[in-house]
Amino acid sequence: MFLWEGVTEFVAVAETESFTAASKRLGISTAQVSRQVSALENRLNTKLFYRTTRKVSLTEEGNVYYQHCRQVLDGLEDAERAISNLRGKPQGLIKLTAPVTYGEKYIMPLVNDFMLQYPEVEVAIDMTNHQVDLVEGSFDLAIRLGRLTSSSMMAKRLTSRTMYVCASPAYLQKFGIPHSLSELRQHNCLIGNYDHWRFQESGKEKSIRVSGTLNCNSGYGLRDAVIKGIGLAQLPDYYIDKDLESGAIVPILTNYQEPDEGIWALYPHNRHLSPKVRMLVDYLAEQLPHISHYDL
């Protein structure tokens, strides 16, 4: 047991680059993490980290030691997965994060169904539109929409979404239908989280800056404004599918519509997926493409 003392704490600090973040991941105090790492350094008679007030980074010796420790811990995780696979059912805590609206409408109902199938699974889910740090927050999994920006994560595509520029029939009758991207400047473009709308023109991506009388970070708020004829908006399908079907909202500039974007499951690249997390990811990938937006 003596050989293991401080190893878990050392690996957590190496991966989060922070004693505080490591303590949050492990659920222990920062002081305890610091004591264990210091004791490990004393036992090895080696400095493992460069410490400053702003950053913690591995020394050359620390990096070598981390690579070996990570392999050992991965081996332990493999052993746990083998035991779980023999038992044939997932168990334990899964911690995940998802965007609020999409998470509430699509992810949470499927997570609940998954828990009914596997009663020994526990779930802690954080619904937020902020892109939280998975390592620092000790998340097993994140659901992300659209383009991925982080290269430090592994990703599995679960399904896709379609982005529409849309308007109400009443608005189009009053102000006319735009047929080119240049005509957008003549229209009241309702802005969500971004004041640039993305299109595809002649096979190339094109970003158009838009402006209008409403700036709102709620998709449902923008949808309501579109239905009431206030202006145009660019919205994903899960907000407006029923309205497109009923004709309450009309898609426009479809010749410039971008290809469908991915909806992803992300997890840290330096972690192997445990059986319970892998089974949940596979379940979401199986179920999400077959969910009818009209039924929700």
XYZ file of C-alpha atoms in Angstrom:
296
model
C 0.000 0.000 0.000
C 2.918 2.323 0.715
C 3.833 2.365 -2.977
C 0.378 3.698 -3.909
C 0.373 6.620 -1.488
C 0.198 9.896 -3.372
C -0.048 8.335 -6.843
C -3.740 9.081 -7.392
C -3.248 12.629 -6.115
C -0.165 13.093 -8.303
C -2.017 11.957 -11.439
C -4.978 14.209 -10.657
C -2.708 17.255 -10.277
C -0.813 16.365 -13.456
C -4.032 16.142 -15.487
C -5.773 19.208 -14.049
C -2.590 21.296 -13.638
C -3.995 22.476 -10.340
C -3.963 21.249 -6.742
C -7.362 22.847 -6.180
C -8.913 21.207 -9.253
C -7.343 17.886 -8.285
C -8.898 18.123 -4.827
C -12.314 18.750 -6.373
C -11.896 15.761 -8.678
C -10.915 13.469 -5.820
C -13.327 14.901 -3.261
C -10.625 15.661 -0.686
C -9.022 18.841 0.623
C -6.362 20.742 -1.283
C -4.106 20.454 1.751
C -4.413 16.668 1.685
C -3.521 16.554 -2.014
C -0.503 18.768 -1.386
C 0.662 16.622 1.551
C 0.370 13.398 -0.428
C 2.231 14.785 -3.430
C 4.974 16.239 -1.240
C 5.334 12.899 0.550
C 5.576 11.162 -2.832
C 8.290 13.561 -3.983
C 10.190 12.976 -0.750
C 9.910 9.217 -1.142
C 11.137 9.380 -4.742
C 13.691 12.077 -3.860
C 12.531 13.819 -7.045
C 10.766 17.096 -7.838
C 7.669 16.182 -9.861
C 6.133 19.633 -10.384
C 7.139 23.200 -11.055
C 4.909 25.293 -8.803
C 4.075 28.974 -9.279
C 1.216 31.083 -7.978
C -0.525 30.762 -11.358
C 0.407 27.371 -12.733
C 1.474 23.852 -11.870
C 3.418 21.933 -14.529
C 5.315 18.664 -14.677
C 9.084 18.497 -14.506
C 10.860 16.185 -16.943
C 11.032 13.520 -14.230
C 7.403 14.185 -13.351
C 6.307 13.663 -16.938
C 8.111 10.322 -17.133
C 6.602 9.232 -13.822
C 3.125 10.380 -14.951
C 3.261 8.286 -18.135
C 4.015 5.155 -16.108
C 1.433 5.943 -13.415
C -1.218 6.612 -16.053
C -0.576 3.216 -17.597
C -0.925 1.558 -14.199
C -4.178 3.369 -13.439
C -5.490 2.545 -16.905
C -4.718 -1.083 -16.171
C -6.733 -0.891 -12.963
C -9.634 0.672 -14.853
C -9.389 -2.138 -17.415
C -9.577 -4.646 -14.562
C -12.672 -2.955 -13.161
C -14.281 -2.931 -16.592
C -13.558 -6.641 -16.977
C -15.280 -7.376 -13.669
C -18.247 -5.181 -14.594
C -18.524 -6.898 -17.968
C -18.603 -10.258 -16.243
C -21.416 -9.024 -14.045
C -23.222 -7.935 -17.204
C -24.726 -4.724 -15.886
C -23.443 -1.200 -15.225
C -23.363 0.256 -11.745
C -22.121 3.340 -9.932
C -22.158 7.091 -10.530
C -22.135 8.801 -13.942
C -21.526 12.541 -13.878
C -22.472 14.415 -17.035
C -23.290 17.861 -18.314
C -25.606 18.962 -21.130
C -27.032 22.186 -22.623
C -30.211 23.268 -20.864
C -32.917 23.077 -23.526
C -31.558 20.102 -25.463
C -30.704 18.344 -22.230
C -34.177 18.815 -20.782
C -35.996 17.768 -23.952
C -33.862 14.905 -25.205
C -31.033 13.824 -22.933
C -32.775 13.680 -19.566
C -35.708 11.478 -20.693
C -33.251 9.002 -22.222
C -31.049 9.064 -19.117
C -34.141 8.302 -17.037
C -35.013 5.375 -19.329
C -31.424 4.133 -19.019
C -31.656 4.248 -15.229
C -34.870 2.237 -15.329
C -33.031 -0.456 -17.273
C -30.037 -0.370 -14.926
C -31.200 0.448 -11.384
C -27.679 0.230 -9.948
C -26.582 3.284 -11.967
C -26.612 6.709 -10.308
C -26.558 9.928 -12.339
C -25.541 13.482 -11.491
C -26.378 15.815 -14.390
C -25.565 19.516 -14.656
C -27.696 21.381 -17.172
C -25.779 24.459 -18.297
C -25.097 26.362 -21.504
C -21.555 27.089 -20.311
C -18.852 24.742 -21.579
C -17.532 23.455 -18.289
C -14.071 21.918 -17.885
C -14.671 18.169 -17.770
C -11.411 17.345 -16.034
C -11.648 20.068 -13.416
C -15.314 19.281 -12.768
C -14.696 15.503 -12.719
C -17.329 14.940 -15.407
C -17.426 11.581 -17.142
C -19.299 12.943 -20.120
C -20.546 16.098 -21.829
C -23.195 16.580 -24.499
C -22.150 19.296 -26.945
C -24.012 20.783 -29.912
C -22.613 21.936 -33.236
C -18.955 22.493 -33.944
C -16.358 21.171 -31.553
C -13.555 23.480 -30.499
C -11.606 21.357 -28.016
C -8.920 19.041 -29.351
C -8.220 17.665 -25.876
C -11.426 15.626 -25.814
C -12.546 12.408 -27.419
C -15.885 12.691 -29.224
C -18.609 10.363 -30.457
C -21.282 11.704 -32.801
C -24.706 10.875 -31.399
C -26.970 12.478 -33.993
C -27.248 15.761 -35.899
C -29.198 18.995 -36.025
C -30.308 21.241 -38.886
C -30.013 25.021 -38.664
C -32.772 27.024 -40.378
C -33.117 30.689 -41.194
C -36.835 31.189 -40.826
C -39.695 33.660 -40.683
C -43.456 33.752 -40.320
C -45.663 33.921 -43.420
C -47.015 37.262 -42.175
C -43.519 38.765 -41.970
C -42.612 37.557 -45.457
C -45.842 38.875 -46.909
C -45.147 42.293 -45.388
C -41.397 42.613 -46.003
C -40.737 40.167 -48.826
C -38.701 36.966 -49.100
C -34.907 37.333 -49.200
C -33.392 35.266 -52.013
C -29.713 36.130 -51.514
C -27.442 36.581 -48.511
C -26.862 40.230 -49.376
C -30.589 40.900 -48.861
C -30.348 40.028 -45.154
C -29.169 43.576 -44.403
C -32.625 44.767 -45.474
C -34.352 42.602 -42.852
C -34.796 42.569 -39.094
C -32.539 39.671 -38.059
C -33.174 38.515 -34.510
C -29.936 37.612 -32.738
C -29.320 34.713 -30.381
C -25.947 33.915 -28.835
C -24.057 35.074 -31.930
C -24.454 38.036 -34.277
C -23.040 36.023 -37.193
C -25.086 33.500 -39.154
C -23.310 30.708 -40.996
C -24.166 29.656 -44.536
C -22.684 27.730 -47.429
C -22.259 29.468 -50.781
C -20.725 27.789 -53.831
C -19.484 24.973 -51.619
C -17.681 27.327 -49.232
C -18.563 28.388 -45.721
C -19.711 31.968 -45.369
C -20.388 33.942 -42.196
C -22.748 36.928 -42.365
C -22.999 39.520 -39.618
C -26.627 40.383 -38.929
C -28.467 42.956 -36.850
C -31.969 43.561 -35.613
C -34.209 44.832 -32.847
C -34.018 41.765 -30.595
C -31.043 40.093 -28.933
C -32.083 37.075 -26.882
C -30.195 34.015 -25.609
C -33.375 31.920 -25.451
C -34.269 29.805 -28.470
C -37.893 29.711 -27.396
C -37.905 33.496 -27.035
C -36.603 33.875 -30.594
C -39.111 31.299 -31.856
C -41.978 33.273 -30.313
C -40.717 36.500 -31.897
C -40.503 34.803 -35.310
C -44.037 33.399 -35.046
C -45.318 36.873 -34.127
C -43.733 38.357 -37.254
C -41.075 40.485 -35.588
C -38.232 39.289 -37.776
C -36.016 36.479 -39.086
C -33.997 34.099 -36.922
C -31.530 31.242 -37.364
C -32.619 28.371 -35.141
C -31.930 24.636 -34.823
C -34.631 22.173 -35.807
C -35.566 21.051 -32.298
C -37.004 24.488 -31.522
C -39.175 24.831 -34.629
C -39.880 21.404 -36.198
C -43.549 21.475 -35.212
C -43.878 25.025 -36.549
C -42.267 24.075 -39.855
C -44.680 21.174 -40.163
C -47.724 23.327 -39.383
C -46.590 26.229 -41.564
C -46.445 28.698 -38.668
C -42.777 29.218 -39.584
C -41.265 29.044 -43.078
C -37.622 28.185 -43.912
C -35.858 30.641 -46.200
C -32.494 30.821 -47.976
C -32.440 27.030 -48.051
C -30.041 27.073 -51.036
C -27.439 28.543 -48.663
C -28.154 26.217 -45.748
C -25.121 24.665 -44.086
C -24.815 20.858 -43.830
C -26.238 19.375 -40.664
C -24.122 19.843 -37.540
C -23.198 17.106 -35.101
C -24.501 16.498 -31.605
C -21.698 14.910 -29.628
C -20.757 12.985 -26.536
C -17.388 14.238 -25.259
C -15.087 12.699 -22.674
C -11.487 13.390 -21.623
C -8.925 11.832 -23.930
C -6.860 10.495 -21.048
C -9.691 8.411 -19.639
C -10.990 5.091 -20.846
C -14.756 4.959 -20.796
C -16.024 2.790 -17.980
C -18.673 0.218 -18.960
C -21.479 2.293 -17.459
C -20.476 5.438 -19.372
C -19.852 3.555 -22.608
C -23.240 1.862 -22.340
C -24.950 5.226 -21.764
C -23.151 6.782 -24.746
C -24.107 3.823 -26.937
C -27.704 4.046 -25.694
C -27.902 7.766 -26.545
C -26.364 7.143 -29.979
C -28.939 4.419 -30.621
C -31.984 6.333 -29.402
C -31.429 9.987 -30.335
C -31.594 9.609 -34.145
C -34.985 7.906 -33.844
C -36.662 10.461 -31.570
C -39.368 12.397 -33.355
C -39.154 16.086 -32.498
C -42.860 16.310 -33.116
C -43.576 13.994 -30.187
C -41.825 16.163 -27.608
